[in-house]
CSV table of C-alpha atoms and ligand atoms in Angstrom, one decimal:
chain,number,residue,atom,x,y,z
A,1,UNK,CA,13.4,-25.0,-42.5
A,2,UNK,CA,14.0,-22.8,-39.2
A,3,UNK,CA,10.2,-21.3,-39.0
A,4,UNK,CA,6.6,-22.6,-39.8
A,5,UNK,CA,4.6,-20.8,-42.0
A,6,UNK,CA,2.2,-18.1,-41.0
A,7,UNK,CA,-1.7,-18.7,-41.1
A,8,UNK,CA,-4.2,-16.8,-43.1
A,9,UNK,CA,-5.5,-15.6,-39.5
A,10,UNK,CA,-2.4,-14.5,-38.2
A,11,UNK,CA,-2.1,-12.3,-41.6
A,12,UNK,CA,-5.2,-11.0,-41.4
A,13,UNK,CA,-4.7,-10.0,-37.5
A,14,UNK,CA,-1.5,-8.4,-38.5
A,15,UNK,CA,-2.9,-6.5,-41.4
A,16,UNK,CA,-5.5,-5.1,-39.0
A,17,UNK,CA,-3.3,-4.4,-35.6
A,18,UNK,CA,-0.2,-4.0,-37.3
A,19,UNK,CA,1.5,-6.5,-35.2
A,20,UNK,CA,0.9,-10.5,-34.3
A,21,UNK,CA,2.0,-12.9,-32.2
A,22,UNK,CA,3.2,-16.1,-34.1
A,23,UNK,CA,3.4,-19.0,-31.1
A,24,UNK,CA,6.0,-21.8,-32.1
A,25,UNK,CA,7.4,-19.8,-34.7
A,26,UNK,CA,10.7,-21.5,-34.2
A,27,UNK,CA,11.5,-24.8,-32.4
A,28,UNK,CA,12.0,-24.3,-28.6
A,29,UNK,CA,15.6,-26.1,-29.2
A,30,UNK,CA,16.6,-23.9,-31.8
A,31,UNK,CA,15.6,-20.8,-29.7
A,32,UNK,CA,18.0,-22.4,-26.9
A,33,UNK,CA,20.5,-23.2,-29.1
A,34,UNK,CA,20.8,-19.4,-30.1
A,35,UNK,CA,20.3,-18.5,-26.3
A,36,UNK,CA,23.6,-20.6,-25.4
A,37,UNK,CA,25.6,-18.8,-28.1
A,38,UNK,CA,24.2,-15.6,-26.7
A,39,UNK,CA,25.5,-16.1,-23.1
A,40,UNK,CA,28.9,-17.3,-24.7
A,41,UNK,CA,28.8,-13.7,-26.4
A,42,UNK,CA,28.4,-12.0,-23.4
A,43,UNK,CA,30.7,-13.7,-21.5
A,44,UNK,CA,33.3,-13.1,-24.3
A,45,UNK,CA,32.8,-9.3,-24.5
A,46,UNK,CA,33.1,-8.9,-20.9
A,47,UNK,CA,36.2,-10.5,-20.7
A,48,UNK,CA,37.7,-8.7,-23.7
A,49,UNK,CA,36.7,-5.4,-22.2
A,50,UNK,CA,38.2,-6.5,-18.8
A,51,UNK,CA,41.1,-7.4,-20.2
A,52,UNK,CA,41.7,-4.0,-22.1
A,53,UNK,CA,41.8,-5.7,-25.3
A,54,UNK,CA,38.6,-4.0,-27.0
A,55,UNK,CA,38.0,-0.5,-26.3
A,56,UNK,CA,34.6,1.2,-25.3
A,57,UNK,CA,33.5,4.2,-27.1
A,58,UNK,CA,30.8,6.6,-26.4
A,59,UNK,CA,27.8,6.7,-29.0
A,60,UNK,CA,25.6,9.7,-29.8
A,61,UNK,CA,23.1,9.3,-27.3
A,62,UNK,CA,25.7,8.6,-24.6
A,63,UNK,CA,25.4,4.9,-24.9
A,64,UNK,CA,28.6,2.6,-24.2
A,65,UNK,CA,29.7,1.1,-27.5
A,66,UNK,CA,31.7,-1.9,-28.1
A,67,UNK,CA,33.0,-2.9,-31.8
A,68,UNK,CA,35.2,-5.8,-32.7
A,69,UNK,CA,35.9,-7.3,-35.9
A,70,UNK,CA,32.2,-9.0,-35.9
A,71,UNK,CA,30.6,-7.9,-33.1
A,72,UNK,CA,29.1,-4.6,-32.4
A,73,UNK,CA,27.3,-3.8,-29.2
A,74,UNK,CA,25.7,-0.8,-27.5
A,75,UNK,CA,24.6,-0.1,-23.8
A,76,UNK,CA,21.4,1.9,-23.8
A,77,UNK,CA,19.2,2.5,-20.4
A,78,UNK,CA,16.6,0.1,-21.7
A,79,UNK,CA,18.8,-2.8,-23.4
A,80,UNK,CA,21.8,-4.2,-24.3
A,81,UNK,CA,21.7,-4.7,-28.1
A,82,UNK,CA,24.5,-7.1,-29.9
A,83,UNK,CA,24.9,-7.1,-33.4
A,84,UNK,CA,26.8,-10.3,-34.6
A,85,UNK,CA,25.3,-11.2,-38.1
A,86,UNK,CA,28.8,-12.5,-39.2
A,87,UNK,CA,28.5,-15.6,-36.7
A,88,UNK,CA,26.7,-18.6,-36.2
A,89,UNK,CA,24.3,-19.6,-35.2
A,90,UNK,CA,22.9,-16.1,-35.5
A,91,UNK,CA,23.6,-15.8,-39.2
A,92,UNK,CA,21.9,-18.7,-40.2
A,93,UNK,CA,19.0,-18.1,-38.4
A,94,UNK,CA,18.5,-14.6,-39.6
A,95,UNK,CA,19.1,-15.6,-43.1
A,96,UNK,CA,16.6,-18.8,-43.0
A,97,UNK,CA,14.1,-18.4,-46.0
A,98,UNK,CA,11.8,-19.6,-43.7
A,99,UNK,CA,11.9,-16.5,-41.4
A,100,UNK,CA,12.0,-14.6,-44.9
A,101,UNK,CA,9.0,-15.9,-46.2
A,102,UNK,CA,7.0,-14.8,-43.1
A,103,UNK,CA,8.2,-11.3,-43.8
A,104,UNK,CA,7.2,-11.9,-47.4
A,105,UNK,CA,3.6,-12.7,-46.6
A,106,UNK,CA,3.3,-9.8,-44.1
A,107,UNK,CA,4.9,-7.1,-46.2
A,108,UNK,CA,3.3,-8.6,-49.5
A,109,UNK,CA,3.8,-5.9,-51.9
A,110,UNK,CA,1.3,-7.7,-54.7
A,111,UNK,CA,-1.6,-6.4,-52.4
A,112,UNK,CA,-0.5,-2.7,-54.3
A,113,UNK,CA,-1.0,-4.3,-57.5
A,114,UNK,CA,2.8,-4.5,-58.0
A,115,UNK,CA,4.7,-7.4,-58.8
A,116,UNK,CA,5.8,-9.5,-55.8
A,117,UNK,CA,9.0,-8.4,-54.3
A,118,UNK,CA,11.7,-10.3,-52.7
A,119,UNK,CA,12.6,-9.8,-49.0
A,120,UNK,CA,16.0,-8.8,-47.8
A,121,UNK,CA,17.4,-9.1,-44.2
A,122,UNK,CA,18.4,-5.4,-42.9
A,123,UNK,CA,19.9,-6.2,-39.6
A,124,UNK,CA,19.7,-8.6,-36.6
A,125,UNK,CA,20.2,-8.1,-33.2
A,126,UNK,CA,20.5,-9.8,-29.8
A,127,UNK,CA,18.5,-7.7,-27.4
A,128,UNK,CA,18.7,-8.0,-23.8
A,129,UNK,CA,16.7,-6.3,-20.9
A,130,UNK,CA,18.9,-7.0,-17.8
A,131,UNK,CA,17.2,-7.8,-14.1
A,132,UNK,CA,15.4,-4.8,-12.3
A,133,UNK,CA,18.0,-2.3,-10.9
A,134,UNK,CA,20.6,-3.3,-13.3
A,135,UNK,CA,22.3,-1.2,-16.2
A,136,UNK,CA,19.9,-2.0,-19.8
A,137,UNK,CA,16.6,-2.9,-17.3
A,138,UNK,CA,14.4,0.4,-18.2
A,139,UNK,CA,11.5,0.5,-19.9
A,140,UNK,CA,12.1,0.5,-23.9
A,141,UNK,CA,10.6,3.9,-24.9
A,142,UNK,CA,7.5,3.8,-27.2
A,143,UNK,CA,8.5,4.3,-30.7
A,144,UNK,CA,8.0,3.4,-34.1
A,145,UNK,CA,10.8,1.4,-36.0
A,146,UNK,CA,10.2,3.3,-39.2
A,147,UNK,CA,13.5,2.3,-40.4
A,148,UNK,CA,14.8,6.1,-40.0
A,149,UNK,CA,18.1,4.7,-38.7
A,150,UNK,CA,18.8,3.7,-42.5
A,151,UNK,CA,17.1,5.9,-44.5
A,152,UNK,CA,14.2,3.9,-46.4
A,153,UNK,CA,12.7,5.8,-49.0
A,154,UNK,CA,8.9,3.6,-48.4
A,155,UNK,CA,7.3,1.2,-46.2
A,156,UNK,CA,8.0,-2.2,-46.2
A,157,UNK,CA,9.9,-3.3,-43.0
A,158,UNK,CA,9.1,-5.7,-40.4
A,159,UNK,CA,10.6,-6.7,-37.3
A,160,UNK,CA,10.3,-10.3,-35.9
A,161,UNK,CA,11.2,-10.3,-32.1
A,162,UNK,CA,12.1,-14.0,-31.3
A,163,UNK,CA,11.9,-15.2,-27.4
A,164,UNK,CA,14.8,-17.3,-26.6
A,165,UNK,CA,13.1,-18.6,-23.7
A,166,UNK,CA,10.3,-18.1,-21.7
A,167,UNK,CA,9.4,-14.3,-21.0
A,168,UNK,CA,7.2,-13.1,-19.2
A,169,UNK,CA,5.2,-9.7,-18.8
A,170,UNK,CA,6.9,-9.0,-15.6
A,171,UNK,CA,10.2,-9.2,-17.4
A,172,UNK,CA,8.9,-6.3,-19.6
A,173,UNK,CA,7.6,-7.8,-22.8
A,174,UNK,CA,6.7,-5.4,-25.5
A,175,UNK,CA,3.3,-3.6,-25.8
A,176,UNK,CA,2.2,-2.6,-29.1
A,177,UNK,CA,-0.7,0.5,-29.8
A,178,UNK,CA,-2.9,-1.7,-32.1
A,179,UNK,CA,-4.0,0.0,-35.2
A,180,UNK,CA,-1.5,2.5,-34.9
A,181,UNK,CA,0.4,1.8,-38.3
A,182,UNK,CA,-2.3,3.5,-40.1
A,183,UNK,CA,-1.2,6.8,-39.1
A,184,UNK,CA,2.3,6.6,-40.9
A,185,UNK,CA,5.6,8.0,-39.9
A,186,UNK,CA,5.2,10.3,-36.9
A,187,UNK,CA,8.7,12.0,-36.5
A,188,UNK,CA,12.2,11.3,-36.8
A,189,UNK,CA,12.7,11.7,-33.3
A,190,UNK,CA,10.9,8.5,-32.8
A,191,UNK,CA,10.4,7.8,-29.5
A,192,UNK,CA,8.6,11.0,-28.2
A,193,UNK,CA,5.2,10.5,-30.1
A,194,UNK,CA,2.9,9.5,-27.1
A,195,UNK,CA,3.8,13.1,-25.6
A,196,UNK,CA,3.8,15.0,-28.8
A,197,UNK,CA,0.2,13.2,-30.3
A,198,UNK,CA,-1.3,12.0,-26.8
A,199,UNK,CA,-4.9,11.4,-28.4
A,200,UNK,CA,-3.3,8.2,-29.9
A,201,UNK,CA,-3.6,6.2,-26.8
A,202,UNK,CA,-7.6,7.2,-26.8
A,203,UNK,CA,-7.8,6.3,-30.6
A,204,UNK,CA,-6.0,2.9,-30.3
A,205,UNK,CA,-5.9,-0.1,-28.0
A,206,UNK,CA,-2.7,-1.3,-26.0
A,207,UNK,CA,-2.2,-5.2,-26.7
A,208,UNK,CA,-2.5,-7.1,-23.6
A,209,UNK,CA,0.5,-8.3,-21.9
A,210,UNK,CA,2.2,-10.3,-23.7
A,211,UNK,CA,4.0,-14.1,-22.3
A,212,UNK,CA,6.6,-15.9,-24.7
A,213,UNK,CA,7.7,-19.2,-24.8
A,214,UNK,CA,10.9,-20.3,-26.3
A,215,UNK,CA,10.4,-19.8,-30.2
A,216,UNK,CA,7.5,-17.6,-29.8
A,217,UNK,CA,7.7,-14.3,-31.7
A,218,UNK,CA,5.8,-11.0,-32.4
A,219,UNK,CA,6.3,-9.6,-35.5
A,220,UNK,CA,5.7,-5.6,-36.1
A,221,UNK,CA,5.0,-3.2,-38.8
A,222,UNK,CA,7.5,-0.4,-39.2
A,223,UNK,CA,4.8,2.1,-38.1
A,224,UNK,CA,3.3,0.5,-35.3
A,225,UNK,CA,3.9,2.3,-31.8
A,226,UNK,CA,5.6,-0.4,-29.4
A,227,UNK,CA,7.7,-0.1,-26.4
A,228,UNK,CA,8.3,-2.4,-23.2
A,229,UNK,CA,7.9,-1.6,-19.4
A,230,UNK,CA,11.0,-2.1,-17.3
A,231,UNK,CA,12.2,-5.5,-16.5
A,232,UNK,CA,10.8,-5.7,-12.7
A,233,UNK,CA,12.3,-9.6,-12.2
A,234,UNK,CA,15.4,-11.1,-11.4
A,235,UNK,CA,15.7,-12.8,-14.7
A,236,UNK,CA,17.3,-11.6,-17.9
A,237,UNK,CA,14.8,-11.0,-20.5
A,238,UNK,CA,16.5,-12.7,-23.9
A,239,UNK,CA,15.4,-11.6,-27.2
A,240,UNK,CA,16.8,-12.0,-30.9
A,241,UNK,CA,15.1,-9.6,-33.6
A,242,UNK,CA,15.5,-9.9,-37.3
A,243,UNK,CA,14.6,-6.9,-39.6
A,244,UNK,CA,13.5,-7.6,-43.0
A,245,UNK,CA,12.8,-5.3,-45.8
A,246,UNK,CA,11.3,-5.4,-49.3
A,247,UNK,CA,14.1,-5.5,-51.7
A,248,UNK,CA,12.3,-2.7,-53.9
A,249,UNK,CA,13.0,-0.2,-50.9
A,250,UNK,CA,15.9,2.2,-51.5
A,251,UNK,CA,18.0,2.4,-48.4
A,252,UNK,CA,20.9,5.0,-47.8
A,253,UNK,CA,23.0,3.2,-45.2
A,254,UNK,CA,23.3,0.2,-43.0
A,255,UNK,CA,22.1,0.9,-39.4
A,256,UNK,CA,24.6,1.6,-36.8
A,257,UNK,CA,27.2,-1.0,-35.9
A,258,UNK,CA,25.6,-3.5,-38.2
A,259,UNK,CA,28.9,-4.2,-39.3
A,260,UNK,CA,28.5,-3.8,-43.1
A,261,UNK,CA,25.8,-6.3,-43.5
A,262,UNK,CA,25.5,-5.2,-47.5
A,263,UNK,CA,29.0,-6.2,-47.7
A,264,UNK,CA,30.4,-7.3,-50.2
A,265,UNK,CA,27.9,-6.6,-53.0
A,266,UNK,CA,26.3,-3.1,-51.5
A,267,UNK,CA,22.9,-4.6,-51.3
A,268,UNK,CA,21.3,-6.4,-48.3
A,269,UNK,CA,21.0,-10.3,-48.5
A,270,UNK,CA,17.8,-11.4,-50.1
A,271,UNK,CA,16.1,-14.0,-47.8
A,272,UNK,CA,13.2,-15.2,-49.6
A,273,UNK,CA,12.4,-16.0,-52.2
A,274,UNK,CA,15.9,-17.7,-53.0
B,301,LIG,O1,12.8,-5.4,-26.9
B,301,LIG,C1,12.4,-4.4,-27.0
B,301,LIG,O2,12.1,-4.2,-25.5
B,301,LIG,C2,12.1,-3.2,-27.9
B,301,LIG,C3,12.4,-4.1,-29.3
B,301,LIG,C4,12.1,-3.5,-30.6
B,301,LIG,O3,11.6,-2.0,-30.3
B,301,LIG,C5,11.9,-3.9,-31.8
B,301,LIG,O4,12.0,-5.2,-31.9
B,301,LIG,O5,11.7,-3.2,-32.8
Protein backbone atom coordinates (compact mmCIF):
# COMPACT_ATOMS: atom_id res chain seq x y z
CA UNK A 1 0.00 0.00 0.00
CA UNK A 2 1.51 3.32 -1.06
CA UNK A 3 -0.84 5.62 0.83
CA UNK A 4 -2.49 5.72 4.23
CA UNK A 5 -6.25 6.11 4.44
CA UNK A 6 -7.74 9.55 5.08
CA UNK A 7 -9.41 10.44 8.36
CA UNK A 8 -12.99 11.60 8.86
CA UNK A 9 -11.63 15.02 9.89
CA UNK A 10 -9.63 15.34 6.67
CA UNK A 11 -12.71 14.46 4.62
CA UNK A 12 -14.82 16.99 6.54
CA UNK A 13 -12.15 19.68 5.99
CA UNK A 14 -12.06 18.86 2.27
CA UNK A 15 -15.87 19.11 1.95
CA UNK A 16 -15.91 22.47 3.68
CA UNK A 17 -12.88 24.04 2.01
CA UNK A 18 -12.50 22.23 -1.32
CA UNK A 19 -8.96 21.15 -0.48
CA UNK A 20 -7.12 19.39 2.36
CA UNK A 21 -3.55 18.85 3.49
CA UNK A 22 -2.74 15.17 3.97
CA UNK A 23 0.48 14.88 5.99
CA UNK A 24 2.55 11.71 5.39
CA UNK A 25 0.14 10.50 2.72
CA UNK A 26 2.86 8.28 1.30
CA UNK A 27 6.05 6.96 2.84
CA UNK A 28 8.88 9.55 2.55
CA UNK A 29 11.18 6.85 1.16
CA UNK A 30 8.73 6.15 -1.65
CA UNK A 31 8.65 9.90 -2.37
CA UNK A 32 12.48 9.99 -2.52
CA UNK A 33 12.52 6.99 -4.87
CA UNK A 34 10.15 8.81 -7.24
CA UNK A 35 12.28 11.96 -6.95
CA UNK A 36 15.42 10.06 -8.00
CA UNK A 37 13.54 8.74 -11.05
CA UNK A 38 12.36 12.29 -11.86
CA UNK A 39 15.93 13.57 -11.87
CA UNK A 40 16.94 10.74 -14.23
CA UNK A 41 14.02 11.62 -16.48
CA UNK A 42 15.06 15.28 -16.76
CA UNK A 43 18.67 14.27 -17.51
CA UNK A 44 17.44 11.87 -20.21
CA UNK A 45 15.33 14.60 -21.84
CA UNK A 46 18.18 17.12 -21.78
CA UNK A 47 20.48 14.59 -23.40
CA UNK A 48 17.96 13.66 -26.10
CA UNK A 49 17.34 17.34 -26.89
CA UNK A 50 21.05 18.23 -26.92
CA UNK A 51 21.87 15.31 -29.23
CA UNK A 52 19.02 16.24 -31.58
CA UNK A 53 17.49 12.76 -31.29
CA UNK A 54 14.18 14.23 -30.06
CA UNK A 55 12.39 17.17 -31.57
CA UNK A 56 10.88 20.11 -29.76
CA UNK A 57 7.58 21.51 -31.07
CA UNK A 58 5.58 24.55 -29.98
CA UNK A 59 2.23 24.09 -28.18
CA UNK A 60 -0.86 26.28 -28.44
CA UNK A 61 0.24 28.61 -25.62
CA UNK A 62 3.71 29.04 -27.09
CA UNK A 63 5.22 26.47 -24.73
CA UNK A 64 8.01 24.16 -25.88
CA UNK A 65 6.88 20.54 -26.07
CA UNK A 66 8.83 17.32 -26.15
CA UNK A 67 7.23 14.06 -27.16
CA UNK A 68 8.90 10.65 -27.07
CA UNK A 69 7.28 7.20 -27.14
CA UNK A 70 6.61 7.13 -23.44
CA UNK A 71 7.25 10.69 -22.35
CA UNK A 72 5.46 14.00 -22.93
CA UNK A 73 6.80 17.28 -21.54
CA UNK A 74 5.86 20.95 -21.79
CA UNK A 75 7.78 24.00 -20.57
CA UNK A 76 5.41 26.72 -19.37
CA UNK A 77 6.69 29.96 -17.78
CA UNK A 78 5.43 28.68 -14.43
CA UNK A 79 6.09 24.90 -14.58
CA UNK A 80 7.74 22.12 -16.45
CA UNK A 81 5.16 19.34 -16.70
CA UNK A 82 6.26 15.82 -17.59
CA UNK A 83 3.86 13.00 -18.37
CA UNK A 84 5.43 9.61 -18.09
CA UNK A 85 2.66 7.32 -16.97
CA UNK A 86 3.86 4.28 -18.86
CA UNK A 87 7.07 4.21 -16.82
CA UNK A 88 8.00 2.94 -13.41
CA UNK A 89 8.04 3.98 -10.60
CA UNK A 90 5.43 6.58 -11.63
CA UNK A 91 2.97 4.07 -13.06
CA UNK A 92 2.76 1.92 -9.95
CA UNK A 93 2.35 4.90 -7.66
CA UNK A 94 -0.38 6.62 -9.70
CA UNK A 95 -2.27 3.34 -10.12
CA UNK A 96 -1.91 2.27 -6.49
CA UNK A 97 -5.38 1.42 -5.13
CA UNK A 98 -4.57 3.15 -1.85
CA UNK A 99 -4.22 6.52 -3.62
CA UNK A 100 -7.40 5.78 -5.55
CA UNK A 101 -9.15 5.09 -2.25
CA UNK A 102 -8.32 8.62 -1.06
CA UNK A 103 -9.92 10.07 -4.21
CA UNK A 104 -12.89 7.71 -3.85
CA UNK A 105 -13.55 8.86 -0.32
CA UNK A 106 -13.23 12.54 -1.28
CA UNK A 107 -15.51 12.29 -4.34
CA UNK A 108 -17.95 9.88 -2.65
CA UNK A 109 -20.78 9.69 -5.20
CA UNK A 110 -22.94 7.82 -2.67
CA UNK A 111 -23.44 11.18 -0.88
CA UNK A 112 -25.68 12.11 -3.83
CA UNK A 113 -27.93 9.14 -3.28
CA UNK A 114 -26.35 7.23 -6.18
CA UNK A 115 -24.62 3.90 -6.02
CA UNK A 116 -20.97 4.25 -5.11
CA UNK A 117 -18.81 4.71 -8.23
CA UNK A 118 -15.22 3.51 -8.73
CA UNK A 119 -12.40 5.93 -9.32
CA UNK A 120 -10.15 5.98 -12.40
CA UNK A 121 -6.80 7.61 -13.11
CA UNK A 122 -7.17 10.38 -15.71
CA UNK A 123 -3.68 11.88 -15.68
CA UNK A 124 -0.38 11.96 -13.80
CA UNK A 125 2.32 14.59 -14.07
CA UNK A 126 5.64 15.53 -12.67
CA UNK A 127 5.43 19.27 -11.88
CA UNK A 128 8.72 21.10 -11.60
CA UNK A 129 9.10 24.75 -10.61
CA UNK A 130 12.67 25.75 -11.30
CA UNK A 131 14.73 28.13 -9.12
CA UNK A 132 14.20 31.90 -9.19
CA UNK A 133 15.09 33.52 -12.50
CA UNK A 134 15.08 30.24 -14.47
CA UNK A 135 12.62 29.14 -17.14
CA UNK A 136 9.48 27.58 -15.53
CA UNK A 137 9.91 29.40 -12.21
CA UNK A 138 7.12 31.99 -12.36
CA UNK A 139 3.83 32.06 -10.44
CA UNK A 140 1.21 29.46 -11.36
CA UNK A 141 -1.82 31.55 -12.29
CA UNK A 142 -4.96 31.09 -10.22
CA UNK A 143 -7.32 28.66 -11.88
CA UNK A 144 -9.80 25.83 -11.41
CA UNK A 145 -8.84 22.39 -12.68
CA UNK A 146 -12.42 21.87 -13.84
CA UNK A 147 -11.04 19.12 -16.09
CA UNK A 148 -11.95 21.26 -19.12
CA UNK A 149 -8.86 19.93 -20.91
CA UNK A 150 -10.52 16.56 -21.14
CA UNK A 151 -14.14 17.68 -21.63
CA UNK A 152 -15.72 16.13 -18.52
CA UNK A 153 -19.51 16.19 -18.42
CA UNK A 154 -19.85 16.50 -14.62
CA UNK A 155 -18.10 17.23 -11.36
CA UNK A 156 -16.04 14.38 -9.89
CA UNK A 157 -12.32 15.06 -10.33
CA UNK A 158 -9.62 15.49 -7.71
CA UNK A 159 -5.94 16.34 -8.03
CA UNK A 160 -3.53 14.90 -5.50
CA UNK A 161 -0.29 16.90 -5.34
CA UNK A 162 2.49 14.94 -3.61
CA UNK A 163 5.72 16.57 -2.42
CA UNK A 164 8.77 14.52 -3.42
CA UNK A 165 11.04 16.34 -0.98
CA UNK A 166 10.61 19.13 1.54
CA UNK A 167 8.89 22.09 -0.12
CA UNK A 168 8.71 25.47 1.57
CA UNK A 169 6.30 28.35 0.86
CA UNK A 170 9.24 30.36 -0.56
CA UNK A 171 9.56 27.75 -3.31
CA UNK A 172 6.00 28.56 -4.41
CA UNK A 173 3.67 26.10 -2.72
CA UNK A 174 0.03 26.13 -3.75
CA UNK A 175 -2.51 28.54 -2.25
CA UNK A 176 -6.21 27.72 -2.28
CA UNK A 177 -9.20 30.04 -2.13
CA UNK A 178 -10.93 28.07 0.60
CA UNK A 179 -14.57 27.27 -0.09
CA UNK A 180 -14.47 28.58 -3.68
CA UNK A 181 -15.44 25.13 -5.02
CA UNK A 182 -19.02 26.07 -4.10
CA UNK A 183 -19.11 28.58 -6.99
CA UNK A 184 -18.97 25.81 -9.61
CA UNK A 185 -17.23 26.29 -12.96
CA UNK A 186 -16.12 29.89 -13.62
CA UNK A 187 -15.12 29.73 -17.26
CA UNK A 188 -13.26 27.65 -19.74
CA UNK A 189 -10.27 30.00 -19.84
CA UNK A 190 -9.56 28.93 -16.39
CA UNK A 191 -6.90 31.34 -15.25
CA UNK A 192 -8.60 34.73 -15.51
CA UNK A 193 -11.33 34.26 -12.92
CA UNK A 194 -9.80 36.46 -10.22
CA UNK A 195 -9.69 39.37 -12.69
CA UNK A 196 -13.18 38.63 -14.00
CA UNK A 197 -14.74 38.08 -10.56
CA UNK A 198 -12.67 40.22 -8.17
CA UNK A 199 -15.10 39.81 -5.23
CA UNK A 200 -14.12 36.15 -4.93
CA UNK A 201 -11.08 37.09 -2.85
CA UNK A 202 -13.32 39.05 -0.46
CA UNK A 203 -15.83 36.20 -0.22
CA UNK A 204 -13.36 33.38 0.41
CA UNK A 205 -10.17 33.27 2.53
CA UNK A 206 -6.77 32.19 1.23
CA UNK A 207 -5.19 29.05 2.69
CA UNK A 208 -2.14 29.73 4.84
CA UNK A 209 1.25 29.21 3.08
CA UNK A 210 1.85 25.46 3.07
CA UNK A 211 5.01 23.62 4.04
CA UNK A 212 5.34 20.03 2.82
CA UNK A 213 7.66 17.27 3.96
CA UNK A 214 8.48 14.42 1.52
CA UNK A 215 5.35 12.30 1.08
CA UNK A 216 2.95 15.04 2.30
CA UNK A 217 0.16 15.88 -0.13
CA UNK A 218 -2.71 18.22 -0.78
CA UNK A 219 -5.88 17.19 -2.52
CA UNK A 220 -8.19 19.65 -4.27
CA UNK A 221 -11.69 19.64 -5.76
CA UNK A 222 -11.96 20.43 -9.47
CA UNK A 223 -13.70 23.80 -8.83
CA UNK A 224 -11.40 25.07 -6.07
CA UNK A 225 -9.47 28.14 -7.22
CA UNK A 226 -5.76 27.63 -6.65
CA UNK A 227 -2.37 28.70 -7.92
CA UNK A 228 1.12 29.23 -6.55
CA UNK A 229 3.59 32.10 -6.18
CA UNK A 230 6.89 32.05 -8.04
CA UNK A 231 9.85 30.08 -6.76
CA UNK A 232 11.96 32.66 -4.91
CA UNK A 233 14.69 30.23 -3.87
CA UNK A 234 17.64 28.52 -5.51
CA UNK A 235 16.02 25.08 -4.97
CA UNK A 236 13.83 23.18 -7.41
CA UNK A 237 10.27 22.54 -6.23
CA UNK A 238 9.48 18.89 -7.05
CA UNK A 239 5.88 17.66 -7.08
CA UNK A 240 4.01 14.70 -8.54
CA UNK A 241 0.31 15.16 -9.22
CA UNK A 242 -2.20 12.36 -9.86
CA UNK A 243 -5.64 13.18 -11.26
CA UNK A 244 -8.55 10.89 -10.47
CA UNK A 245 -12.12 10.94 -11.74
CA UNK A 246 -15.32 9.16 -10.82
CA UNK A 247 -15.86 6.43 -13.40
CA UNK A 248 -19.39 7.70 -14.23
CA UNK A 249 -17.92 10.89 -15.75
CA UNK A 250 -18.21 11.09 -19.51
CA UNK A 251 -14.83 12.29 -20.76
CA UNK A 252 -14.24 13.41 -24.35
CA UNK A 253 -10.49 12.96 -24.60
CA UNK A 254 -7.19 12.41 -22.81
CA UNK A 255 -5.26 15.42 -21.52
CA UNK A 256 -2.78 16.89 -24.04
CA UNK A 257 0.46 14.86 -24.13
CA UNK A 258 -1.06 12.20 -21.90
CA UNK A 259 0.29 9.47 -24.15
CA UNK A 260 -2.92 7.56 -24.53
CA UNK A 261 -3.60 6.77 -20.91
CA UNK A 262 -6.88 5.22 -22.06
CA UNK A 263 -5.26 2.73 -24.42
CA UNK A 264 -5.90 -0.06 -25.13
CA UNK A 265 -9.44 -0.15 -23.72
CA UNK A 266 -10.77 3.33 -24.49
CA UNK A 267 -11.50 3.98 -20.81
CA UNK A 268 -9.31 5.33 -18.06
CA UNK A 269 -7.87 2.62 -15.82
CA UNK A 270 -9.92 1.91 -12.69
CA UNK A 271 -7.78 2.38 -9.61
CA UNK A 272 -10.21 1.78 -6.74
CA UNK A 273 -11.91 -0.48 -5.86
CA UNK A 274 -10.22 -3.22 -7.84
O1 LIG B 1 2.12 22.93 -8.93
C1 LIG B 1 1.54 23.99 -9.19
O2 LIG B 1 2.09 25.10 -9.07
C2 LIG B 1 0.12 23.96 -9.66
C3 LIG B 1 -0.46 22.60 -9.65
C4 LIG B 1 -1.90 22.58 -10.00
O3 LIG B 1 -2.46 23.54 -10.48
C5 LIG B 1 -2.66 21.37 -9.73
O4 LIG B 1 -2.15 20.41 -9.12
O5 LIG B 1 -3.85 21.34 -10.11
